[in-house]
Structure formats: C-alpha cells, structure tokens
CSV table of C-alpha atoms in Angstrom, one decimal:
chain,number,residue,atom,x,y,z
A,1449,MET,CA,87.6,8.7,-27.4
A,1450,GLN,CA,86.8,10.1,-24.1
A,1451,LYS,CA,90.4,11.2,-23.7
A,1452,MET,CA,90.7,13.7,-26.4
A,1453,VAL,CA,88.9,12.5,-25.3
A,1454,VAL,CA,86.8,23.8,-15.6
A,1455,ALA,CA,87.2,33.3,-6.7
A,1456,ALA,CA,86.2,31.7,-5.5
A,1457,VAL,CA,84.1,31.7,-2.5
A,1458,VAL,CA,86.3,28.9,-1.3
A,1459,ALA,CA,86.0,29.8,2.4
A,1460,ALA,CA,82.3,29.5,2.2
A,1461,LEU,CA,82.1,26.4,0.0
A,1462,VAL,CA,85.0,24.2,1.2
A,1463,VAL,CA,85.3,22.3,4.5
A,1464,PRO,CA,87.6,24.5,6.7
A,1465,GLY,CA,91.2,23.7,6.2
A,1466,VAL,CA,90.7,21.5,3.1
A,1467,ALA,CA,91.8,24.1,0.5
A,1468,SER,CA,95.4,23.9,1.7
A,1469,ALA,CA,96.7,20.4,1.2
A,1470,ALA,CA,98.8,18.9,4.0
A,1471,GLU,CA,102.5,18.3,3.5
A,1472,PRO,CA,103.1,15.1,1.6
A,1473,GLU,CA,104.9,12.3,3.4
A,1474,SER,CA,108.0,12.3,1.2
A,1475,THR,CA,109.5,13.4,-2.1
A,1476,VAL,CA,109.0,11.4,-5.3
A,1477,THR,CA,111.4,8.6,-6.0
A,1478,TRP,CA,111.6,8.2,-9.7
A,1479,GLY,CA,112.0,4.7,-11.1
A,1480,ALA,CA,110.5,2.0,-13.4
A,1481,CYS,CA,107.0,2.4,-14.7
A,1482,PRO,CA,104.0,0.1,-14.6
A,1483,ALA,CA,103.7,-2.3,-17.5
A,1484,ASN,CA,101.3,-0.1,-19.5
A,1485,VAL,CA,103.6,2.8,-19.3
A,1486,ALA,CA,107.1,1.1,-19.2
A,1487,PRO,CA,107.7,1.0,-23.0
A,1488,LEU,CA,107.3,4.8,-23.4
A,1489,GLY,CA,110.6,6.0,-22.0
A,1490,LEU,CA,109.1,7.8,-19.0
A,1491,GLU,CA,110.1,7.7,-15.3
A,1492,CYS,CA,107.4,6.9,-12.8
A,1493,GLY,CA,106.7,7.4,-9.1
A,1494,THR,CA,103.9,7.6,-6.5
A,1495,VAL,CA,102.7,10.2,-4.0
A,1496,LYS,CA,100.6,9.2,-1.0
A,1497,VAL,CA,97.7,11.6,-0.3
A,1498,PRO,CA,94.8,11.6,2.2
A,1499,LEU,CA,91.7,9.8,1.1
A,1500,ASP,CA,89.9,12.7,2.9
A,1501,HIS,CA,91.8,16.0,2.7
A,1502,ALA,CA,89.8,17.2,5.7
A,1503,LYS,CA,91.6,14.5,7.7
A,1504,PRO,CA,95.2,14.9,6.5
A,1505,LYS,CA,96.5,12.3,9.1
A,1506,GLY,CA,93.9,9.7,8.1
A,1507,GLN,CA,93.8,7.0,5.6
A,1508,LYS,CA,96.1,7.4,2.5
A,1509,ILE,CA,95.7,6.4,-1.1
A,1510,GLU,CA,98.3,6.4,-3.9
A,1511,ILE,CA,98.5,8.7,-6.8
A,1512,SER,CA,100.7,7.4,-9.6
A,1513,ILE,CA,102.6,9.9,-11.8
A,1514,SER,CA,105.1,9.9,-14.7
A,1515,ARG,CA,107.7,12.3,-15.9
A,1516,LEU,CA,109.1,13.3,-19.2
A,1517,ALA,CA,112.1,15.1,-17.7
A,1518,SER,CA,113.7,18.2,-19.2
A,1519,LYS,CA,117.2,17.5,-20.5
A,1520,LYS,CA,118.2,21.1,-20.4
A,1521,PRO,CA,118.6,22.2,-16.8
A,1522,GLU,CA,119.7,25.6,-17.9
A,1523,LYS,CA,116.4,26.1,-19.7
A,1524,ARG,CA,114.2,24.3,-17.1
A,1525,ARG,CA,111.4,26.5,-15.6
A,1526,GLY,CA,109.6,24.0,-13.5
A,1527,VAL,CA,106.9,21.3,-13.8
A,1528,LEU,CA,104.0,21.1,-16.2
A,1529,LEU,CA,101.2,19.0,-14.7
A,1530,THR,CA,98.9,17.5,-17.4
A,1531,ASN,CA,95.5,16.0,-17.8
A,1532,PRO,CA,94.2,14.4,-21.0
A,1533,GLY,CA,90.5,14.6,-20.1
A,1534,GLY,CA,87.8,12.2,-19.0
A,1535,PRO,CA,87.2,12.2,-16.1
A,1536,GLY,CA,88.4,8.6,-16.0
A,1537,GLY,CA,91.2,9.1,-18.5
A,1538,GLU,CA,94.5,7.7,-17.4
A,1539,GLY,CA,97.2,10.3,-17.7
A,1540,MET,CA,100.5,8.6,-17.0
A,1541,THR,CA,101.1,8.0,-20.8
A,1542,PHE,CA,100.1,11.5,-21.7
A,1543,PRO,CA,103.6,13.1,-21.6
A,1544,PHE,CA,104.7,10.6,-24.2
A,1545,ALA,CA,101.5,11.3,-26.3
A,1546,LEU,CA,102.2,15.0,-26.2
A,1547,LYS,CA,105.8,14.5,-27.3
A,1548,ALA,CA,104.6,12.2,-30.1
A,1549,LEU,CA,102.0,14.7,-31.3
A,1550,GLY,CA,104.6,17.4,-31.6
A,1551,LEU,CA,104.9,19.2,-28.3
A,1552,PRO,CA,107.6,21.8,-29.1
A,1553,GLN,CA,111.1,20.8,-28.0
A,1554,ASP,CA,111.5,24.2,-26.3
A,1555,VAL,CA,108.5,23.4,-24.1
A,1556,GLN,CA,110.0,20.0,-23.3
A,1557,ASP,CA,113.2,21.7,-22.4
A,1558,ALA,CA,111.4,24.3,-20.2
A,1559,TYR,CA,109.4,21.8,-18.1
A,1560,ASP,CA,109.4,18.4,-16.6
A,1561,VAL,CA,106.1,17.2,-18.1
A,1562,ILE,CA,104.2,15.3,-15.5
A,1563,GLY,CA,101.5,12.7,-16.2
A,1564,ILE,CA,99.0,11.8,-13.5
A,1565,ASP,CA,96.5,9.0,-13.1
A,1566,PRO,CA,94.0,11.0,-10.9
A,1567,ARG,CA,92.5,9.4,-7.8
A,1568,GLY,CA,90.4,6.4,-8.6
A,1569,VAL,CA,92.0,6.0,-12.1
A,1570,GLY,CA,94.3,3.5,-13.6
A,1571,ASN,CA,97.6,2.9,-11.7
A,1572,SER,CA,96.4,5.1,-8.8
A,1573,THR,CA,94.2,3.5,-6.2
A,1574,PRO,CA,91.4,2.6,-8.7
A,1575,VAL,CA,87.6,2.4,-8.3
A,1576,THR,CA,85.0,0.2,-9.8
A,1577,CYS,CA,81.2,-0.1,-10.2
A,1578,ASP,CA,81.4,-3.8,-10.9
A,1579,LEU,CA,79.9,-3.1,-14.3
A,1580,THR,CA,78.4,-5.9,-16.4
A,1581,GLN,CA,79.7,-6.5,-19.9
A,1582,GLU,CA,76.5,-5.0,-21.3
A,1583,GLN,CA,76.9,-1.9,-19.1
A,1584,LYS,CA,80.5,-1.6,-20.3
A,1585,LEU,CA,79.4,-1.6,-23.9
A,1586,LYS,CA,77.0,1.3,-23.3
A,1587,GLY,CA,80.0,3.5,-22.5
A,1588,ASN,CA,80.0,6.7,-20.6
A,1589,VAL,CA,77.5,8.7,-22.6
A,1590,PRO,CA,73.8,8.0,-22.2
A,1591,PRO,CA,72.1,6.4,-25.2
A,1592,TYR,CA,70.0,8.5,-27.6
A,1593,ALA,CA,66.4,8.5,-26.4
A,1594,VAL,CA,64.3,7.8,-29.5
A,1595,THR,CA,61.1,8.2,-27.4
A,1596,GLN,CA,60.3,9.5,-23.9
A,1597,ALA,CA,59.8,5.9,-22.8
A,1598,ASP,CA,63.5,5.3,-23.5
A,1599,VAL,CA,64.3,7.9,-20.8
A,1600,THR,CA,62.2,5.9,-18.3
A,1601,LYS,CA,63.9,2.7,-19.4
A,1602,TRP,CA,67.4,4.1,-19.1
A,1603,ALA,CA,66.5,5.6,-15.7
A,1604,GLU,CA,66.0,2.0,-14.4
A,1605,GLU,CA,69.4,1.0,-15.7
A,1606,SER,CA,71.0,4.2,-14.3
A,1607,ARG,CA,69.5,3.5,-10.8
A,1608,LYS,CA,71.0,0.0,-11.0
A,1609,ILE,CA,74.4,1.3,-11.9
A,1610,ALA,CA,74.4,3.9,-9.1
A,1611,ASN,CA,73.5,1.2,-6.6
A,1612,GLN,CA,76.4,-1.0,-8.0
A,1613,CYS,CA,78.8,1.9,-7.5
A,1614,ALA,CA,77.6,2.5,-3.9
A,1615,THR,CA,78.0,-1.2,-3.0
A,1616,SER,CA,81.1,-2.1,-4.9
A,1617,ARG,CA,84.3,-3.2,-3.3
A,1618,THR,CA,85.7,0.4,-3.7
A,1619,ALA,CA,82.6,2.1,-2.3
A,1620,TRP,CA,84.8,3.3,0.6
A,1621,MET,CA,86.3,5.7,-1.8
A,1622,LEU,CA,83.1,6.9,-3.3
A,1623,PRO,CA,82.5,10.1,-1.3
A,1624,HIS,CA,86.0,11.3,-1.9
A,1625,VAL,CA,86.6,11.0,-5.6
A,1626,SER,CA,85.9,14.4,-7.0
A,1627,THR,CA,87.5,17.2,-9.1
A,1628,ALA,CA,88.1,19.3,-6.0
A,1629,ASN,CA,90.0,16.4,-4.3
A,1630,ALA,CA,91.9,15.6,-7.5
A,1631,ALA,CA,93.0,19.3,-7.5
A,1632,ARG,CA,94.1,19.0,-3.9
A,1633,ASP,CA,96.1,15.9,-4.9
A,1634,MET,CA,97.8,17.9,-7.6
A,1635,ASP,CA,99.0,20.4,-5.0
A,1636,GLN,CA,100.4,17.5,-3.0
A,1637,ILE,CA,102.2,16.4,-6.1
A,1638,ARG,CA,103.6,19.9,-6.5
A,1639,GLN,CA,104.9,19.8,-2.9
A,1640,ALA,CA,106.3,16.3,-3.3
A,1641,LEU,CA,108.2,17.5,-6.3
A,1642,LYS,CA,109.6,20.4,-4.2
A,1643,GLU,CA,108.3,23.0,-6.6
A,1644,PRO,CA,107.0,26.4,-5.3
A,1645,LYS,CA,104.5,26.6,-8.2
A,1646,ALA,CA,103.2,24.3,-10.9
A,1647,SER,CA,102.1,25.0,-14.5
A,1648,PHE,CA,99.2,23.0,-16.0
A,1649,LEU,CA,98.0,21.8,-19.4
A,1650,GLY,CA,94.6,20.2,-19.4
A,1651,TYR,CA,92.3,19.1,-22.2
A,1652,SER,CA,88.5,18.6,-22.2
A,1653,TYR,CA,87.5,17.6,-18.6
A,1654,GLY,CA,91.0,18.6,-17.7
A,1655,THR,CA,90.0,22.2,-18.2
A,1656,HIS,CA,87.6,21.9,-15.3
A,1657,LEU,CA,90.2,20.3,-13.1
A,1658,GLY,CA,92.7,23.0,-14.0
A,1659,ALA,CA,90.2,25.8,-13.3
A,1660,VAL,CA,89.4,24.3,-9.9
A,1661,TYR,CA,93.1,23.9,-9.1
A,1662,ALA,CA,93.7,27.5,-10.1
A,1663,THR,CA,90.7,28.5,-7.9
A,1664,LEU,CA,91.7,26.6,-4.8
A,1665,PHE,CA,95.4,27.3,-5.1
A,1666,PRO,CA,95.7,30.6,-7.1
A,1667,ASN,CA,99.1,31.6,-5.8
A,1668,ARG,CA,100.6,28.1,-6.4
A,1669,THR,CA,99.9,28.1,-10.1
A,1670,ASP,CA,102.4,29.4,-12.6
A,1671,ARG,CA,101.0,29.2,-16.2
A,1672,VAL,CA,97.6,27.4,-16.8
A,1673,VAL,CA,96.4,26.3,-20.2
A,1674,LEU,CA,92.8,25.1,-20.5
A,1675,ASP,CA,92.3,23.4,-23.9
A,1676,SER,CA,88.8,22.5,-25.2
A,1677,SER,CA,87.0,23.9,-22.3
A,1678,LEU,CA,83.9,22.8,-20.3
A,1679,PRO,CA,81.7,25.5,-18.9
A,1680,ALA,CA,82.8,26.9,-15.5
A,1681,LYS,CA,80.6,24.5,-13.6
A,1682,GLY,CA,82.1,21.5,-15.3
A,1683,TRP,CA,80.3,18.4,-16.3
A,1684,ASP,CA,77.1,18.9,-14.4
A,1685,VAL,CA,73.6,18.3,-15.9
A,1686,GLU,CA,73.8,21.3,-18.1
A,1687,GLY,CA,77.5,20.8,-19.1
A,1688,GLY,CA,76.7,17.3,-20.3
A,1689,ARG,CA,74.0,18.7,-22.6
A,1690,GLY,CA,76.8,20.5,-24.5
A,1691,PHE,CA,77.4,17.4,-26.6
A,1692,GLY,CA,74.1,18.1,-28.5
A,1693,ARG,CA,75.3,21.6,-29.5
A,1694,GLY,CA,78.8,20.3,-30.2
A,1695,VAL,CA,77.7,17.7,-32.7
A,1696,GLU,CA,75.6,20.3,-34.6
A,1697,ASP,CA,78.6,22.7,-34.7
A,1698,ARG,CA,81.1,20.0,-35.9
A,1699,PHE,CA,79.1,17.8,-38.2
A,1700,PRO,CA,79.2,20.2,-41.2
A,1701,ASP,CA,83.0,19.7,-41.4
A,1702,PHE,CA,82.5,15.9,-41.8
A,1703,ALA,CA,79.6,16.4,-44.2
A,1704,LYS,CA,81.7,18.7,-46.4
A,1705,TRP,CA,84.5,16.2,-46.4
A,1706,VAL,CA,82.3,13.3,-47.4
A,1707,ALA,CA,80.5,15.3,-50.1
A,1708,ALA,CA,83.8,15.9,-51.8
A,1709,ARG,CA,84.4,12.1,-51.9
A,1710,PRO,CA,81.5,10.6,-54.0
A,1711,GLU,CA,83.2,7.1,-53.9
A,1712,TYR,CA,81.6,6.6,-50.5
A,1713,GLY,CA,78.1,7.0,-52.0
A,1714,LEU,CA,76.8,8.9,-49.0
A,1715,GLY,CA,75.9,12.2,-50.8
A,1716,THR,CA,77.5,14.8,-53.0
A,1717,THR,CA,76.3,17.8,-51.0
A,1718,PRO,CA,76.6,18.4,-47.3
A,1719,GLN,CA,72.8,18.4,-47.0
A,1720,GLN,CA,72.6,15.0,-48.7
A,1721,VAL,CA,75.2,13.7,-46.2
A,1722,ARG,CA,73.2,15.1,-43.3
A,1723,ASP,CA,70.0,13.5,-44.7
A,1724,LYS,CA,71.9,10.2,-44.9
A,1725,PHE,CA,72.7,10.5,-41.2
A,1726,PHE,CA,69.0,10.6,-40.3
A,1727,ASP,CA,68.2,7.9,-42.8
A,1728,LEU,CA,70.7,5.5,-41.3
A,1729,ALA,CA,69.7,6.3,-37.8
A,1730,ALA,CA,66.0,5.7,-38.5
A,1731,ARG,CA,66.8,2.4,-40.3
A,1732,LEU,CA,68.9,1.2,-37.4
A,1733,ASP,CA,66.3,2.2,-34.9
A,1734,GLN,CA,63.9,-0.1,-36.8
A,1735,LYS,CA,66.3,-2.9,-37.6
A,1736,PRO,CA,69.6,-3.0,-35.8
A,1737,VAL,CA,72.6,-4.9,-37.1
A,1738,PRO,CA,74.8,-6.9,-34.8
A,1739,GLY,CA,76.4,-4.5,-32.3
A,1740,ILE,CA,74.9,-1.3,-33.8
A,1741,ASP,CA,71.4,0.1,-33.2
A,1742,GLY,CA,70.3,3.6,-33.8
A,1743,PRO,CA,71.6,5.0,-30.6
A,1744,MET,CA,75.0,3.3,-31.1
A,1745,PHE,CA,75.2,4.7,-34.6
A,1746,ARG,CA,74.6,8.2,-33.3
A,1747,PHE,CA,77.3,7.7,-30.6
A,1748,LEU,CA,79.8,6.3,-33.2
A,1749,THR,CA,79.3,9.4,-35.3
A,1750,PHE,CA,79.8,11.6,-32.3
A,1751,ALA,CA,83.0,9.8,-31.3
A,1752,PHE,CA,84.5,9.7,-34.8
A,1753,ILE,CA,84.1,13.4,-35.6
A,1754,TYR,CA,86.5,14.3,-32.7
A,1755,GLY,CA,89.3,14.6,-35.2
A,1756,ASP,CA,89.7,14.9,-39.0
A,1757,ARG,CA,91.9,11.9,-39.1
A,1758,THR,CA,89.0,9.6,-38.2
A,1759,PHE,CA,86.7,10.9,-40.9
A,1760,PRO,CA,87.7,8.0,-43.3
A,1761,THR,CA,86.9,5.4,-40.7
A,1762,LEU,CA,83.5,6.9,-40.0
A,1763,ALA,CA,82.7,7.1,-43.7
A,1764,GLU,CA,83.6,3.5,-44.0
A,1765,TYR,CA,81.2,2.6,-41.2
A,1766,TRP,CA,78.4,4.6,-42.8
A,1767,GLN,CA,79.1,3.0,-46.2
A,1768,ALA,CA,79.0,-0.5,-44.7
A,1769,LEU,CA,75.8,0.2,-42.8
A,1770,ASP,CA,74.2,1.7,-45.9
A,1771,THR,CA,75.1,-1.1,-48.2
A,1772,GLY,CA,74.9,-4.1,-45.8
A,1773,LYS,CA,78.6,-4.9,-46.1
A,1774,PRO,CA,80.8,-6.1,-43.2
A,1775,LEU,CA,81.7,-3.4,-40.8
A,1776,PRO,CA,85.4,-2.3,-40.4
A,1777,GLU,CA,87.3,-4.4,-38.0
A,1778,GLU,CA,88.2,-2.8,-34.7
A,1779,GLU,CA,91.2,-3.4,-32.4
A,1780,PRO,CA,90.2,-4.9,-29.0
A,1781,ALA,CA,89.6,-2.1,-26.5
A,1782,PRO,CA,90.9,-2.1,-22.9
A,1783,ASP,CA,88.4,-3.1,-20.2
A,1784,PRO,CA,86.4,0.2,-19.7
A,1785,ASP,CA,85.1,-0.6,-16.2
A,1786,ASN,CA,87.6,1.7,-14.4
A,1787,ALA,CA,87.3,4.5,-16.9
A,1788,ILE,CA,83.5,4.5,-16.7
A,1789,SER,CA,83.3,4.0,-13.0
A,1790,SER,CA,85.8,6.7,-12.1
A,1791,ARG,CA,84.0,9.1,-14.4
A,1792,LEU,CA,80.8,8.4,-12.5
A,1793,TYR,CA,82.4,8.8,-9.1
A,1794,THR,CA,83.8,12.2,-10.2
A,1795,VAL,CA,81.0,13.9,-12.0
A,1796,CYS,CA,78.3,12.6,-9.6
A,1797,ASN,CA,80.2,13.9,-6.7
A,1798,ASP,CA,81.0,17.3,-8.3
A,1799,SER,CA,77.4,18.6,-8.2
A,1800,ARG,CA,73.9,17.6,-7.3
A,1801,TRP,CA,72.0,16.3,-10.3
A,1802,PRO,CA,68.2,16.5,-10.6
A,1803,THR,CA,66.5,13.4,-9.2
A,1804,SER,CA,63.2,13.5,-11.1
A,1805,VAL,CA,63.0,11.4,-14.3
A,1806,SER,CA,60.5,13.9,-15.7
A,1807,THR,CA,63.3,16.6,-15.6
A,1808,TYR,CA,65.3,14.5,-18.0
A,1809,GLN,CA,62.3,13.7,-20.2
A,1810,ARG,CA,61.7,17.4,-20.5
A,1811,ASN,CA,65.4,18.1,-21.3
A,1812,VAL,CA,65.4,15.3,-23.9
A,1813,ALA,CA,62.2,16.5,-25.6
A,1814,ILE,CA,63.7,20.0,-25.9
A,1815,ASP,CA,67.2,18.9,-27.1
A,1816,ARG,CA,65.8,16.3,-29.5
A,1817,VAL,CA,64.3,19.3,-31.4
A,1818,ARG,CA,67.0,21.8,-30.8
A,1819,TYR,CA,69.9,19.5,-31.5
A,1820,PRO,CA,68.3,16.6,-33.5
A,1821,MET,CA,71.5,14.7,-34.2
A,1822,PHE,CA,72.6,14.0,-30.7
A,1823,GLY,CA,70.7,16.1,-28.2
A,1824,ALA,CA,68.5,13.3,-27.0
A,1825,ALA,CA,71.6,11.4,-25.9
A,1826,ALA,CA,73.4,14.3,-24.2
A,1827,ALA,CA,70.3,15.3,-22.2
A,1828,ASN,CA,69.4,11.7,-21.2
A,1829,ILE,CA,69.4,10.6,-17.6
A,1830,GLN,CA,72.6,9.4,-15.9
A,1831,PRO,CA,73.4,7.4,-12.7
A,1832,CYS,CA,74.2,10.8,-11.0
A,1833,ALA,CA,70.4,11.2,-10.6
A,1834,PHE,CA,70.4,8.4,-8.1
A,1835,TRP,CA,73.7,9.3,-6.3
A,1836,PRO,CA,74.2,10.1,-2.6
A,1837,ASP,CA,74.5,13.8,-1.9
A,1838,PRO,CA,78.0,15.1,-2.5
A,1839,GLU,CA,80.3,15.6,0.5
A,1840,GLU,CA,80.9,19.3,-0.4
A,1841,ARG,CA,79.3,22.0,-2.5
A,1842,PRO,CA,80.8,22.7,-5.9
A,1843,ILE,CA,83.8,24.9,-6.2
A,1844,SER,CA,82.9,28.2,-7.8
A,1845,VAL,CA,85.4,29.1,-10.5
A,1846,GLY,CA,86.0,32.9,-10.4
A,1847,ASP,CA,88.3,35.8,-11.2
A,1848,ARG,CA,90.2,36.1,-8.0
A,1849,GLY,CA,93.9,35.3,-8.5
A,1850,PRO,CA,96.7,36.2,-10.9
A,1851,ALA,CA,96.2,36.8,-14.6
A,1852,ASN,CA,97.9,33.5,-15.6
A,1853,VAL,CA,95.3,31.5,-17.5
A,1854,MET,CA,95.0,30.9,-21.3
A,1855,ILE,CA,91.9,29.1,-22.8
A,1856,ALA,CA,92.6,27.4,-26.2
A,1857,GLN,CA,89.5,26.5,-28.2
A,1858,ASN,CA,88.4,25.3,-31.6
A,1859,ASP,CA,85.3,27.0,-33.0
A,1860,ARG,CA,83.7,23.7,-33.9
A,1861,ASP,CA,84.3,21.2,-31.1
A,1862,PRO,CA,81.8,18.2,-30.8
A,1863,ALA,CA,82.4,17.5,-27.2
A,1864,THR,CA,83.2,20.9,-25.6
A,1865,PRO,CA,81.6,23.5,-27.8
A,1866,LEU,CA,82.7,27.0,-28.1
A,1867,THR,CA,79.8,28.2,-25.9
A,1868,GLY,CA,81.3,26.3,-22.9
A,1869,ALA,CA,84.7,27.9,-23.4
A,1870,GLN,CA,83.0,31.3,-23.6
A,1871,ASP,CA,81.3,30.6,-20.3
A,1872,MET,CA,84.6,29.6,-18.7
A,1873,ARG,CA,86.2,32.8,-20.1
A,1874,ARG,CA,83.5,34.9,-18.5
A,1875,ALA,CA,83.8,33.2,-15.1
A,1876,LEU,CA,87.6,33.6,-15.0
A,1877,GLY,CA,87.3,37.3,-16.0
A,1878,LYS,CA,90.6,39.2,-15.8
A,1879,ARG,CA,92.5,36.0,-15.0
A,1880,ALA,CA,92.2,34.6,-18.5
A,1881,VAL,CA,92.5,35.3,-22.2
A,1882,MET,CA,91.0,33.0,-24.9
A,1883,VAL,CA,92.7,32.0,-28.1
A,1884,SER,CA,90.2,30.4,-30.5
A,1885,ALA,CA,90.7,29.0,-34.0
A,1886,ASP,CA,88.5,28.6,-37.0
A,1887,GLN,CA,88.8,24.9,-37.1
A,1888,GLY,CA,87.0,21.8,-35.9
A,1889,GLY,CA,87.7,18.9,-33.6
A,1890,HIS,CA,88.2,18.1,-30.0
A,1891,GLY,CA,91.6,19.3,-28.8
A,1892,ALA,CA,93.5,22.3,-30.2
A,1893,TYR,CA,97.1,22.8,-28.9
A,1894,VAL,CA,99.4,20.3,-30.8
A,1895,LEU,CA,96.3,18.3,-31.7
A,1896,ALA,CA,95.3,20.5,-34.6
A,1897,PRO,CA,97.5,22.4,-37.1
A,1898,ASN,CA,96.6,26.0,-36.6
A,1899,LYS,CA,99.9,27.9,-36.3
A,1900,CYS,CA,98.4,31.0,-34.8
A,1901,LEU,CA,96.8,29.1,-31.9
A,1902,ASN,CA,99.7,26.8,-31.3
A,1903,GLY,CA,102.2,29.7,-31.4
A,1904,ALA,CA,100.2,31.6,-28.9
A,1905,VAL,CA,100.0,28.7,-26.4
A,1906,THR,CA,103.7,27.9,-26.8
A,1907,SER,CA,104.7,31.5,-26.3
A,1908,PHE,CA,102.6,31.6,-23.1
A,1909,LEU,CA,104.2,28.5,-21.8
A,1910,LEU,CA,107.7,29.6,-22.6
A,1911,ASP,CA,107.6,33.4,-21.9
A,1912,GLY,CA,104.4,34.0,-20.1
A,1913,LYS,CA,103.3,36.3,-22.9
A,1914,ARG,CA,99.6,36.5,-23.6
A,1915,PRO,CA,97.7,38.6,-26.1
A,1916,ALA,CA,96.4,41.8,-24.6
A,1917,HIS,CA,92.9,40.7,-25.7
A,1918,ASP,CA,91.2,37.5,-26.7
A,1919,LEU,CA,92.6,36.3,-30.0
A,1920,ARG,CA,90.7,34.9,-33.0
A,1921,CYS,CA,92.9,32.8,-35.3
A,1922,ALA,CA,91.8,32.4,-38.9
A,1923,ALA,CA,91.5,29.0,-40.7
A,1924,GLU,CA,94.7,27.7,-42.2
C-alpha cells in the first residue's frame, strides 16, 4: 500500500564536498537477480557507495539495482531511474511493474528502465529496528487518536521504537539513511552506468527523492517526472498531516461508487455511505472484532481508496463488519520490518520533528475536527519525535536549474493531496510544469486511465516537450 504506495542553497546546507558524489569503484556488471526479482525477466547488479558521502574513501555499502533494457539501440536515449514510493519501498521489481501496467513501448525503447532498492531497503544493505510482531501490525502510519490520551499512549510506544532503531544491529547505518544520501547514491549509479545524465520517474515519496536529486545535481538530470507529489519539504511533520486532507478529498469517489451499488447495504447516497463510515468506526472503537479496531478500520479505508480497483474489496470489508459476517481472506504479507524500519530511518533523518507530546496533541485536536475521517491519525506522534538530531540540515528544493521537471497529479489523491503537489510546483518555479487530472487515486501516470495526462508525460519523456503552462486534464 505504501508503494503506490520531493536551488537550492546547497552550499549552505550540505557538508562541503558532499553534493558531488565520488567516482564509483566500477561499472555495473549485469547478471542474475535475487530470488524475489529473478522471475520477472530483469537483469540485476550492484553499486558500492560510501556509507558517508562526506568520506568517499570510507566504509562502503551496497545498492542493488535492476534493468529493463531497451531493445532498440537506435531509439535509446539513456537511463530512466525509478522509485515507487515509500520511503521503504523496494524498487528492483518496479521496472517490471511499470511494464505490466502499460508503460508505453516507445518509452521502454527510449530508456533502460532502472529499478533501485534505496540504501537501507530490501536487497541493498538493509536496516532494521528489530520490531516486535505487534509493532509490525501497526504499520507505518500512526493509529487514529480517538482521544488525547491516545496520543500520550502512542508517544510511549514511539519512544520505544525509536530506542530500538538506535540500538539495533544496523544502528551503525542510522545517521546516514536519508533522502539526500539516497539521491547521492543515485548519482553514483548514473556514473557507474557511464551515463552523462539520468532521467527519473518517481511516485509518492519518490517525488521528494527526485526533487532532492534534481536540486543536488541539476545539471546531471535529463527529464524528471514527479508523480503524486509530496510538498517540497517532503515527509516532515506537516507533510505527514496531508493524509487527513487526502482522505477527505478522495472519499467522495468511493462513497459515490458504493451508493450506486445497493447490494452492499451501506447506503444509497454518498452522505449515507459517509455516515456509515463514522458509524462503523464508532462501533469498532467500542467493540473491536479480532484484528480490527476503530483505528485499524480507518487505516484500512485509507489504504483501500488508493485505487478504484480496490473499491470492491473495501466494500466487502465494510459489509462484513456491518453485518458480523467473516472478513474477506487476505494473502499473507511479506515481513514488514525492513519497510517500516527504513521509512523511519529516512523520514526521521530528513528533518527535525517536534519533540513535545503536547505539539502532537494540539495537531491531533485540530485535524480531528478539520479532517474527521483520518486527520487524528495523520497528525499523531511518530518515533521521529524521539530521534537523534539529523546529521545534516534538510535540502531546500528550489528553482535553480534547467526547466526539465514535470509534476503529474490526480486532483483527489488520498496520500499525497493536490495541495502538496501545488506546494512542490511553487518551490520548483520555472523548472517545472504541472499536469493534473480530474480523477482520484494515488498514482497517475500509467496507474490511471486519463489519456490527456498520460499523453503529456509520455511526450515529455520521449521528446522533452512540455506544455507552455500548467495543464488541467478533464475527467474521462
């Protein structure tokens, strides 16, 4: 879920010499892939990068990458680095996923599509917080705080998780897992591939990674697509609160869909469906069923409105909870320890989070009213409140650099609402144009059917052509 789950004053904000990555040790040798990637028909390799880019001759870690190679050398333009989101989302399988979802053949011909497990993630040198099974089940979004006391209670658990991360067997990596360092790794990958420039396609959190990469290395970027964008400051304490706004923006699409299907018995008007949400949440707050309490119900609703294709599953969950019938069966999920841990390492190192529990209680009280469906989850406290101070100050995304960025955005995105993309657009200034579509869901290019948006992004990737001004695409 989390996959489809952003001019810098770099000289002032970055450790001297860090912005320019050191030469990698070697070129990439393509070969067989790890077991989780092997069946997908991709080639795989590794690149060694400095653990600390300020010490390029120091300790190295491995970054694992994959390649969906162009089969038309006469049409090949270069490499398209990709990121599916997260942070904490493995990316080596992503080129295959893009192909399966319908990435145009012309784009596949024009680029070697490169998947990357960022530092700390998956097949790259991984990190852990030694999470307990109960902590894994909580996932990577804080629980909905029904009362202010719930914030205090979750603060205790958040402090415990932060301490586990800081004392885990991979704590030696903790200061160096950040978006800025992942961007520096990307430039090492570009160099190892012997490419003068790299294009980029990133979704969700990947928009922040792409924006930071384009800020640190503006003249080494070719064409940059940021799809479903975070605000310019990324997933900081304010960026995370965007989930509350996003659910309110997106939920009417689901409510309309359910209201047109009375067989679910959840309401025949969108307002009745919305009322049913609050009814079920209140009932589960008072009397949970095995595995699902009120906060988990709110989270499931958030997760299953990412795309229209999961509306039926969500409606079945609601129907079962409303009638007391067995819940739909789920496929076993992979162990989420690494995904959750690497997300924490990254977002907690990217910026300094407020340390006072009362700050989060105030934010929760505001967003519980402003965004009643999910605001009291999005604003709740996280382990970042108890994290060591980051090694470097945040990278400021700005408008210094070539005009080579396109932002693609759905109007009604539950995870990265339109307001965040608009903030990113303002920060990038003349470097960017935005193409937005009157549709809902998390993920726009090839993940949603709008021909206007998809055509604009494809044209940009193939020809470098962008609309002269921001483009609004009508519903289709």
